[in-house]
């Protein structure tokens, strides 16, 4: 099955976001460990939460796009049924 440009971009952004989440969490923890374990852990968790929200937004874009395409298919099918009945 061929993917359109939107699906390729969202797949790339999702993969890059997960990679940045993992690497960024490690970097944030390493930077703030000098301020204490609690501060480093808290800021790392905050970083994870923010990036999970970002990932969920990207995934929501993909889901809404898929929903739109399915709605268009259903509308076309209903229009075809309606035209055959009239």
Tab-separated table of N, CA, C and O in Angstrom, residues 27-54:
chain	number	residue	atom	x	y	z
A	27	UNK	N	19.647	13.621	28.496
A	27	UNK	CA	20.426	14.860	28.542
A	27	UNK	C	19.935	15.769	29.671
A	27	UNK	O	20.743	16.334	30.417
A	28	UNK	N	18.623	15.905	29.808
A	28	UNK	CA	18.070	16.743	30.880
A	28	UNK	C	18.490	16.199	32.242
A	28	UNK	O	18.893	16.962	33.131
A	29	UNK	N	18.424	14.896	32.391
A	29	UNK	CA	18.829	14.298	33.666
A	29	UNK	C	20.306	14.552	33.938
A	29	UNK	O	20.682	14.910	35.054
A	30	UNK	N	21.148	14.391	32.928
A	30	UNK	CA	22.586	14.603	33.108
A	30	UNK	C	22.920	16.058	33.413
A	30	UNK	O	23.829	16.337	34.198
A	31	UNK	N	22.201	16.976	32.807
A	31	UNK	CA	22.468	18.398	33.039
A	31	UNK	C	22.074	18.802	34.453
A	31	UNK	O	22.812	19.517	35.139
A	32	UNK	N	20.927	18.340	34.924
A	32	UNK	CA	20.404	18.794	36.204
A	32	UNK	C	20.758	17.889	37.380
A	32	UNK	O	20.316	18.155	38.502
A	33	UNK	N	21.541	16.849	37.170
A	33	UNK	CA	21.934	15.985	38.282
A	33	UNK	C	22.820	16.737	39.269
A	33	UNK	O	22.834	16.441	40.464
A	34	UNK	N	23.517	17.773	38.798
A	34	UNK	CA	24.370	18.558	39.702
A	34	UNK	C	23.547	19.365	40.702
A	34	UNK	O	24.063	19.776	41.742
A	35	UNK	N	22.262	19.615	40.414
A	35	UNK	CA	21.388	20.329	41.337
A	35	UNK	C	20.698	19.399	42.328
A	35	UNK	O	19.968	19.852	43.196
A	36	UNK	N	20.901	18.129	42.163
A	36	UNK	CA	20.305	17.153	43.077
A	36	UNK	C	19.493	16.121	42.307
A	36	UNK	O	19.008	16.362	41.208
A	37	UNK	N	19.369	14.972	42.917
A	37	UNK	CA	18.662	13.869	42.280
A	37	UNK	C	17.178	14.169	42.111
A	37	UNK	O	16.592	13.873	41.066
A	38	UNK	N	16.567	14.790	43.115
A	38	UNK	CA	15.140	15.095	43.045
A	38	UNK	C	14.851	16.080	41.915
A	38	UNK	O	13.899	15.894	41.148
A	39	UNK	N	15.643	17.134	41.811
A	39	UNK	CA	15.448	18.144	40.762
A	39	UNK	C	15.642	17.522	39.388
A	39	UNK	O	14.847	17.748	38.469
A	40	UNK	N	16.681	16.723	39.236
A	40	UNK	CA	16.951	16.080	37.941
A	40	UNK	C	15.825	15.129	37.574
A	40	UNK	O	15.377	15.108	36.417
A	41	UNK	N	15.345	14.358	38.526
A	41	UNK	CA	14.259	13.418	38.264
A	41	UNK	C	12.970	14.160	37.926
A	41	UNK	O	12.261	13.806	36.987
A	42	UNK	N	12.654	15.222	38.681
A	42	UNK	CA	11.445	16.006	38.442
A	42	UNK	C	11.471	16.651	37.061
A	42	UNK	O	10.477	16.592	36.316
A	43	UNK	N	12.579	17.269	36.686
A	43	UNK	CA	12.655	17.915	35.376
A	43	UNK	C	12.647	16.899	34.239
A	43	UNK	O	12.109	17.170	33.169
A	44	UNK	N	13.211	15.727	34.479
A	44	UNK	CA	13.157	14.672	33.466
A	44	UNK	C	11.728	14.195	33.251
A	44	UNK	O	11.281	14.012	32.105
A	45	UNK	N	10.997	14.013	34.329
A	45	UNK	CA	9.588	13.615	34.229
A	45	UNK	C	8.780	14.697	33.532
A	45	UNK	O	7.919	14.412	32.682
A	46	UNK	N	9.039	15.955	33.849
A	46	UNK	CA	8.355	17.067	33.194
A	46	UNK	C	8.647	17.073	31.692
A	46	UNK	O	7.747	17.269	30.877
A	47	UNK	N	9.899	16.833	31.320
A	47	UNK	CA	10.284	16.750	29.912
A	47	UNK	C	9.547	15.609	29.213
A	47	UNK	O	9.046	15.774	28.099
A	48	UNK	N	9.444	14.472	29.862
A	48	UNK	CA	8.751	13.316	29.289
A	48	UNK	C	7.275	13.631	29.080
A	48	UNK	O	6.708	13.335	28.020
A	49	UNK	N	6.651	14.250	30.070
A	49	UNK	CA	5.226	14.577	29.959
A	49	UNK	C	4.981	15.538	28.808
A	49	UNK	O	4.050	15.351	28.007
A	50	UNK	N	5.816	16.569	28.683
A	50	UNK	CA	5.641	17.532	27.602
A	50	UNK	C	5.806	16.872	26.229
A	50	UNK	O	5.039	17.142	25.300
A	51	UNK	N	6.787	16.012	26.092
A	51	UNK	CA	6.987	15.370	24.798
A	51	UNK	C	5.941	14.303	24.516
A	51	UNK	O	5.606	14.067	23.351
A	52	UNK	N	5.397	13.664	25.530
A	52	UNK	CA	4.300	12.730	25.295
A	52	UNK	C	3.058	13.463	24.811
A	52	UNK	O	2.326	12.953	23.952
A	53	UNK	N	2.834	14.670	25.315
A	53	UNK	CA	1.726	15.484	24.806
A	53	UNK	C	1.957	15.819	23.344
A	53	UNK	O	1.046	15.748	22.517
A	54	UNK	N	3.186	16.177	22.996
A	54	UNK	CA	3.528	16.471	21.602
A	54	UNK	C	3.314	15.249	20.710
A	54	UNK	O	2.757	15.348	19.615
